[in-house]
Coordinates of C-alpha atoms in Angstrom, one line a residue:
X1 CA -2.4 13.1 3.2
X2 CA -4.7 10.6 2.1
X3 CA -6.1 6.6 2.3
X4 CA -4.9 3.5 3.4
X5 CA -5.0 0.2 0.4
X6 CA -4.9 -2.9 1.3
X7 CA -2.9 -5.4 -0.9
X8 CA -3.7 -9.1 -0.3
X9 CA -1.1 -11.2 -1.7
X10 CA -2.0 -15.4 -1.4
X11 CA 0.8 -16.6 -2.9
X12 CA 0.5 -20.5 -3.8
X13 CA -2.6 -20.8 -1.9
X14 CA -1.2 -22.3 0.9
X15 CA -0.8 -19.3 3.0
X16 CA -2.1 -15.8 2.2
X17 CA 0.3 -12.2 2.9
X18 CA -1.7 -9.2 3.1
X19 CA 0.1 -6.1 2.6
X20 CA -1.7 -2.8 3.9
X21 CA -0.8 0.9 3.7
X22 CA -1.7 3.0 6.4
X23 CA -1.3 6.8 6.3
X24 CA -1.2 8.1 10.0
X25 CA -1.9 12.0 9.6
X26 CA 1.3 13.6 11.5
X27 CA 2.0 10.5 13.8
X28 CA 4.3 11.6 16.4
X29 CA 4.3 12.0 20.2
X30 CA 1.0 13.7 20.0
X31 CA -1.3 11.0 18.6
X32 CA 0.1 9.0 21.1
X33 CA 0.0 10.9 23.9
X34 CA -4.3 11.2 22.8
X35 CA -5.4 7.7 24.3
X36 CA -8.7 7.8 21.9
X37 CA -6.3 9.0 18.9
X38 CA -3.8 6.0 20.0
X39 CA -7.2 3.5 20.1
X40 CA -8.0 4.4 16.8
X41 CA -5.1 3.7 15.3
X42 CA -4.8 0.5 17.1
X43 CA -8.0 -0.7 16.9
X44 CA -7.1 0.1 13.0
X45 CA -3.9 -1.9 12.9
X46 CA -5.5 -4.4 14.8
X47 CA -8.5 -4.8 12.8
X48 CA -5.7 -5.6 9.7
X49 CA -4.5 -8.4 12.2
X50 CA -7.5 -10.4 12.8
X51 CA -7.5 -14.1 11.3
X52 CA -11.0 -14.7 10.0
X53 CA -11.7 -16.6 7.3
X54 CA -11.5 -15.2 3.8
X55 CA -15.4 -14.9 2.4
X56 CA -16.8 -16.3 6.5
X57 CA -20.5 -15.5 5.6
X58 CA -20.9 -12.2 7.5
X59 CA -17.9 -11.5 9.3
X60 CA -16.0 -10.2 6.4
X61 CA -18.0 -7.9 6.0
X62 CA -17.2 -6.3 8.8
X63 CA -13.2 -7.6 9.3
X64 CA -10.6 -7.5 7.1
X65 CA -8.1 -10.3 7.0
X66 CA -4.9 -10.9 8.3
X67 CA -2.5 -8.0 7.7
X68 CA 1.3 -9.4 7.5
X69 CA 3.1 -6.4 6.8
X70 CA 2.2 -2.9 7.1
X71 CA 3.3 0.0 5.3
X72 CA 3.1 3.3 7.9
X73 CA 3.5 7.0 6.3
X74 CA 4.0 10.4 7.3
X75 CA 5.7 9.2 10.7
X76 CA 6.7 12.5 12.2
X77 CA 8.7 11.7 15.2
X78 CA 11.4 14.1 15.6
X79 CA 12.8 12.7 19.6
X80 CA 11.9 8.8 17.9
X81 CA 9.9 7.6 20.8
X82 CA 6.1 7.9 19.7
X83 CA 6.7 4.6 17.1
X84 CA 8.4 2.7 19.6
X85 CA 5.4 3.4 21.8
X86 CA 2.9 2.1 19.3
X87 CA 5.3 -0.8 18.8
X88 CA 5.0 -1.6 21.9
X89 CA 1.5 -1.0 22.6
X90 CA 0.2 -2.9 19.4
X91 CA 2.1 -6.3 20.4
X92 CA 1.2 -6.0 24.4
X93 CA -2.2 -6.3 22.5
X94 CA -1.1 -9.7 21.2
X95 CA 1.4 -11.3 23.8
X96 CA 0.3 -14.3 24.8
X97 CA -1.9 -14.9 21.5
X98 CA -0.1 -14.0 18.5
X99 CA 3.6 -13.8 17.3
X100 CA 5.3 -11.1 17.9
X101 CA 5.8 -7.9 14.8
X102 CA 8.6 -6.6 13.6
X103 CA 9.6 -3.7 12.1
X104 CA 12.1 -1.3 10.5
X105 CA 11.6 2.2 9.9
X106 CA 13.7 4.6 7.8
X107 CA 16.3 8.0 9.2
X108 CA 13.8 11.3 8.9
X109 CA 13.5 12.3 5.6
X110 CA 12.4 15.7 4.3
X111 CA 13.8 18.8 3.3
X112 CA 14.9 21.8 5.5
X113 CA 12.5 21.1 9.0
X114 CA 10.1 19.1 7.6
X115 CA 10.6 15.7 7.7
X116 CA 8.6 12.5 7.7
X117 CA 9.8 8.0 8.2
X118 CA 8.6 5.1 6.9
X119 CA 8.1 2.0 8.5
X120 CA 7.3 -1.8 8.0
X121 CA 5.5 -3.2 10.7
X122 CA 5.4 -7.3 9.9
X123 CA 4.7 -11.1 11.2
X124 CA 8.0 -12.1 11.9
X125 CA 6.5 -15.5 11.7
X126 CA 5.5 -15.2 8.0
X127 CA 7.7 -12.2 6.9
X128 CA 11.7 -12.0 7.3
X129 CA 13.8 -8.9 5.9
X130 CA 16.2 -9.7 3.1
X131 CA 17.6 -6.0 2.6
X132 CA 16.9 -2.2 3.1
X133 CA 18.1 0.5 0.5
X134 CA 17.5 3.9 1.3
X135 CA 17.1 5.5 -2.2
X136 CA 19.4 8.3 -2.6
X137 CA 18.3 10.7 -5.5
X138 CA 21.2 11.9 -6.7
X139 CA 20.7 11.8 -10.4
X140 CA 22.9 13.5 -13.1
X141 CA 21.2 16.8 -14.7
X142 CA 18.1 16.4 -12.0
X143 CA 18.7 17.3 -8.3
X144 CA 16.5 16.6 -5.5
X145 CA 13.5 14.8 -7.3
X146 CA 11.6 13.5 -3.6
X147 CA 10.6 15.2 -0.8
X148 CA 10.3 12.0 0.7
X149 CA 12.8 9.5 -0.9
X150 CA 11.6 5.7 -1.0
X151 CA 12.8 3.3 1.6
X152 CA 13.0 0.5 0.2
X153 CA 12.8 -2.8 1.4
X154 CA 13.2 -6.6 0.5
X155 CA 11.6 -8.9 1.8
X156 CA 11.7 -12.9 2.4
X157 CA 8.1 -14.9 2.7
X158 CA 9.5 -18.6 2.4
X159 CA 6.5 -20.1 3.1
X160 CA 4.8 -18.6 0.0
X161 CA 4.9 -19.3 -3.8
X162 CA 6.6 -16.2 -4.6
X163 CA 9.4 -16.2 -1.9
X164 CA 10.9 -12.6 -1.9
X165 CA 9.6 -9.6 -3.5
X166 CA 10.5 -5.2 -3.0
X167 CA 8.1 -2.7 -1.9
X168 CA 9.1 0.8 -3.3
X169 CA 6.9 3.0 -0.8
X170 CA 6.0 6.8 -1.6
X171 CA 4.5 9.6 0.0
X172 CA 4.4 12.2 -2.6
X173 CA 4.3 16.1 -2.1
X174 CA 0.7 17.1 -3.6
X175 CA 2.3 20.0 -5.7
X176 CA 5.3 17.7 -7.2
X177 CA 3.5 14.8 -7.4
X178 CA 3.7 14.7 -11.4
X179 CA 7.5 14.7 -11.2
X180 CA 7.8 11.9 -8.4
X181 CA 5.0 9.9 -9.7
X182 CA 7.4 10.0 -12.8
X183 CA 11.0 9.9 -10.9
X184 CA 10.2 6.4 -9.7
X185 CA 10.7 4.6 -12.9
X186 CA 14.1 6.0 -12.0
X187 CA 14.2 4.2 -8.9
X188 CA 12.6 1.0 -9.9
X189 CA 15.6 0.5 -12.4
X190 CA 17.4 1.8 -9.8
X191 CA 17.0 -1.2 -7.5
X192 CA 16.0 -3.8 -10.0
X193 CA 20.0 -3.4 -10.6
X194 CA 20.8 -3.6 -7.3
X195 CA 19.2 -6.8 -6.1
X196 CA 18.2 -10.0 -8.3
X197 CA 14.1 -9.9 -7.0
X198 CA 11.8 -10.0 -10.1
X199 CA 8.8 -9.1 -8.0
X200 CA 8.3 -5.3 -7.1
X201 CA 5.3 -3.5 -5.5
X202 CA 5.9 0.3 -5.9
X203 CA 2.6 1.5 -3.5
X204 CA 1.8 4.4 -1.1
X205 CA 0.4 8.0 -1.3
X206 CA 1.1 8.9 -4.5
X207 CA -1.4 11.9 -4.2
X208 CA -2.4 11.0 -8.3
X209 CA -5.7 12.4 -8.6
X210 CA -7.7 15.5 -8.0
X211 CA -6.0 18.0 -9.5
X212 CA -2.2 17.2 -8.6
X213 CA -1.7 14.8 -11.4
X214 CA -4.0 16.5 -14.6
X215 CA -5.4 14.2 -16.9
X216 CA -2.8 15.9 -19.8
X217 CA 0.5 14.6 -17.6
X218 CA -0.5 11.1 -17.4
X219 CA 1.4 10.3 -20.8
X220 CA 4.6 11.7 -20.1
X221 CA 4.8 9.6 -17.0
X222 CA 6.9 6.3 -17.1
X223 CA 5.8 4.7 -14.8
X224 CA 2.0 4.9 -16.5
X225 CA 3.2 4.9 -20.2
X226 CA 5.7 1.8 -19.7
X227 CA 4.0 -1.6 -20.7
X228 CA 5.8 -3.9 -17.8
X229 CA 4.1 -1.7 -15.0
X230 CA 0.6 -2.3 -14.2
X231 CA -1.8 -0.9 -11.9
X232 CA -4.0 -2.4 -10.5
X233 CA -5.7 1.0 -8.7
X234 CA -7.6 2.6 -10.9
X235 CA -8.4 6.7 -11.0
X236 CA -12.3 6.7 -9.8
X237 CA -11.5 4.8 -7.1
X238 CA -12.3 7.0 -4.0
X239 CA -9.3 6.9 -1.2
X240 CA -9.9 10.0 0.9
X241 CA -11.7 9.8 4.5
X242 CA -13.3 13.0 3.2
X243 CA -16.9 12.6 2.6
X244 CA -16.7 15.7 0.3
X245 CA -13.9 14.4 -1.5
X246 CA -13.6 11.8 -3.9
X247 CA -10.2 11.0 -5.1
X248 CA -7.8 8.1 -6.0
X249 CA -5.1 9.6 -4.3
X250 CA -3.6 6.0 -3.1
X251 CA -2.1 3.4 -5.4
X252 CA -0.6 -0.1 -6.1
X253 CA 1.7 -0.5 -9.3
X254 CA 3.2 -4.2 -9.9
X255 CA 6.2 -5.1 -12.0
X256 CA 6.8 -8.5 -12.6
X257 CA 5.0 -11.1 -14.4
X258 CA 4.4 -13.9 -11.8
X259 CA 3.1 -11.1 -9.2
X260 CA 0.9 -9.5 -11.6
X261 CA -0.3 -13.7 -12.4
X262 CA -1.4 -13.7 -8.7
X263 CA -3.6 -11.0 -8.4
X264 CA -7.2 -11.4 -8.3
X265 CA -8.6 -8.4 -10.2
X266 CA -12.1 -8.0 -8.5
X267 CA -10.5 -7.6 -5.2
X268 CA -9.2 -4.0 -5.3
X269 CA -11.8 -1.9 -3.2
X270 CA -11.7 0.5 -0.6
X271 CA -12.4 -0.3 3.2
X272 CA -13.8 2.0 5.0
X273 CA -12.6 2.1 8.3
X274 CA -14.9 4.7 9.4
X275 CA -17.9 3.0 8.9
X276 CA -16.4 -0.8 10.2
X277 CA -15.6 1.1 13.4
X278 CA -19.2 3.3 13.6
X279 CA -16.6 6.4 13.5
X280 CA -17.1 10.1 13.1
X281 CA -15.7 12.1 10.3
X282 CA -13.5 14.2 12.8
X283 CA -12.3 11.0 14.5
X284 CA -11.1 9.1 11.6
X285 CA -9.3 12.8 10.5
X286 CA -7.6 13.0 14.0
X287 CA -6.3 9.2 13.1
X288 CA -5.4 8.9 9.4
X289 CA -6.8 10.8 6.2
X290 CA -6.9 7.8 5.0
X291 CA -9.3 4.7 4.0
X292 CA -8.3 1.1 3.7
X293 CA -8.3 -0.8 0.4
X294 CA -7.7 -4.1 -0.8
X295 CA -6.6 -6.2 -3.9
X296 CA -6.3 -10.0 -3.5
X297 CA -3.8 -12.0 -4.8
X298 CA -4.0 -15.8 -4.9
X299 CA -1.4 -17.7 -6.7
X300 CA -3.0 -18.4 -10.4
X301 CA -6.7 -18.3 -9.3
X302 CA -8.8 -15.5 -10.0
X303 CA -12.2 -14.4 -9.8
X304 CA -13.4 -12.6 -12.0
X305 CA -16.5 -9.9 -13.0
X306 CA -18.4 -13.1 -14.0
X307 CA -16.9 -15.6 -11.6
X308 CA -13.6 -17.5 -10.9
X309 CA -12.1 -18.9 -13.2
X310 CA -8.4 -20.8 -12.7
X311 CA -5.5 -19.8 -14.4
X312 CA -7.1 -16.6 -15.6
X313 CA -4.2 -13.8 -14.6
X314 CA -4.6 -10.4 -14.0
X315 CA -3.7 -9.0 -17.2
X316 CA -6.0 -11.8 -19.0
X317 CA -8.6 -10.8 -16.9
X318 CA -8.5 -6.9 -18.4
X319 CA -7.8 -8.0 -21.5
X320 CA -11.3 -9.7 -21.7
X321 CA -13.5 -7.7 -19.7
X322 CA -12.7 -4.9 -21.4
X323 CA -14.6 -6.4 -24.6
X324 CA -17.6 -5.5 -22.2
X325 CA -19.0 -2.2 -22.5
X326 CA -19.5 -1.9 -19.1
X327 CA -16.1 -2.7 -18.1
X328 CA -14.1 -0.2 -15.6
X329 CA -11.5 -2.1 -14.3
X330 CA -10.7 -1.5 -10.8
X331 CA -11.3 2.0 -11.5
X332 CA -11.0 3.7 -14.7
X333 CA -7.9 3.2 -15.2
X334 CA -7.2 -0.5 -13.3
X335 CA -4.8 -3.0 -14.5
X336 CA -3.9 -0.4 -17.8
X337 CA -1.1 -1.2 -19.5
X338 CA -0.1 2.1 -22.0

């Protein structure tokens, strides 16, 4: 398993949605029957909850922002009551202060015995659900691409710019991770023929460094080599809670031109939870194997390696700082087009 990203979306400027991933090693009854386990988790949802003020002097250094909806992987809860206990133990946390969170959360996915969920946790306030799809990869001449298949979800946000947009969420197997990585161009055109949204975030544990995805397979995957799909993680950046591992095994891949305009392309970085919380290396392993990161979205005003500048996209952005020598992107490979 690996990290936790963050993806802050502010679209219009008016209000901001931050979208997290959290990867909660093995969650089932006996995380939360561990109260220290369960309080790390909590204290690591609720951490992506608080409302401080984007750039506050010092506190944001030490908080992240809002979290609106929450992306939770490798949920495995074969009798289905451990979620509904950390359902109900993260909004007791809140009742009386904030709104209420939703959430949906897929059937048990996985081959023979092994399976795993996903789930949406979200501000019912802010964030509505438009449609669920449970992907069903059954493909002519290729059987059984995903361990895991995606869940995917549409969602409403009416009081933002860009009003509805898809998360195609994926928690690859390590040793197939080439072939799934691959297999969801598949499902992106999969979907994008289903529903009418032009806005798609295709995120989660793609396991796509270290060794599972070679530097020689990069080309022959589509959803790297194809133009219209950018990401905006790059391959050095660091994702594992490991300190004696370094790999970019989380991601964030857009499709669309006007959420790839509202991305802010200095803001993809990792959080780490570990230190925010004064945390030890065995505790953050019993919670999640995974670190928090963030990219900021904010309708058409970016800031960039230099300074903000409005009306400079995303893609603009790459396209000119990567006249500078010195420019890595959000990690080698950030916001590269093929």
């Amino acid at each position: 398993m690996s990290p936790s990203l963050f993806l802050l979306l502010s679209f219009g400027g008016v209000l901001s949605l931050k979208i997290c991933s959290f990867n909660i090693q093995s969650f089932g009854e006996s995380k939360v029957s561990k109260p220290v386990v369960l309080n790390i988790i909590l204290e690591h949802i609720q951490a992506s909850w608080l409302l401080y003020a984007m750039y506050q002097a010092k506190a944001t250094e030490k908080s992240i922002t809002r979290c609106d909806l929450m992306l939770v992987m490798e949920i495995k809860d074969a009798k289905g009551t451990a979620f509904p206990q950390l359902m109900t133990h993260l909004n007791n946390r809140y009742r009386g202060r904030r709104p209420e969170y939703g959430h949906v959360i897929s059937q048990r996915l996985g081959r023979k015995s092994y399976k795993e969920q996903y789930a949406f946790i979200y501000r019912q306030k802010l964030v509505s659900l438009k449609s669920v799809y449970q992907y069903p990869d059954i493909q002519s001449e290729d059987t059984d691409a995903f361990a895991r298949e995606p869940f995917v979800v549409w969602f409403s946000s009416p009081t933002t710019e860009i009003k509805d947009f898809v998360i195609i969420p994926i928690h690859t197997t390590p040793d197939a991770a080439v072939k799934e990585i691959d297999e969801l161009y598949d499902v992106y055109q999969d979907v994008a023929q289903k529903w009418q949204s032009k806005n798609f975030i295709i995120m989660g544990d793609f396991n796509a460094a270290c060794g599972y995805v070679p530097k020689k397979d990069w080309p022959n995957i589509r959803l790297r080599s194809t133009a219209s799909f950018f990401w905006i993680t790059g391959d050095d950046l660091d994702t594992s809670v490991k300190e004696s591992t370094k790999c970019a095994y989380d991601r964030v891949v857009l499709h669309g031109e006007k959420i790839i305009q509202a991305i802010r392309p200095e803001s993809v970085e990792v959080y780490n939870f570990k230190q925010a919380f004064g945390l030890t290396e065995q505790q953050v392993e019993d919670a999640s194997s995974a670190l928090f990161g963030e990219a900021v979205v904010e309708g058409l005003l970016s800031c960039g390696l230099t300074g903000c500048m409005r009306g400079t996209s995303l893609r603009e952005h790459f396209a000119g700082a990567r006249a500078s020598p010195s420019f890595s992107g959000c990690g080698t490979t950030g916001g590269r087009m093929i």
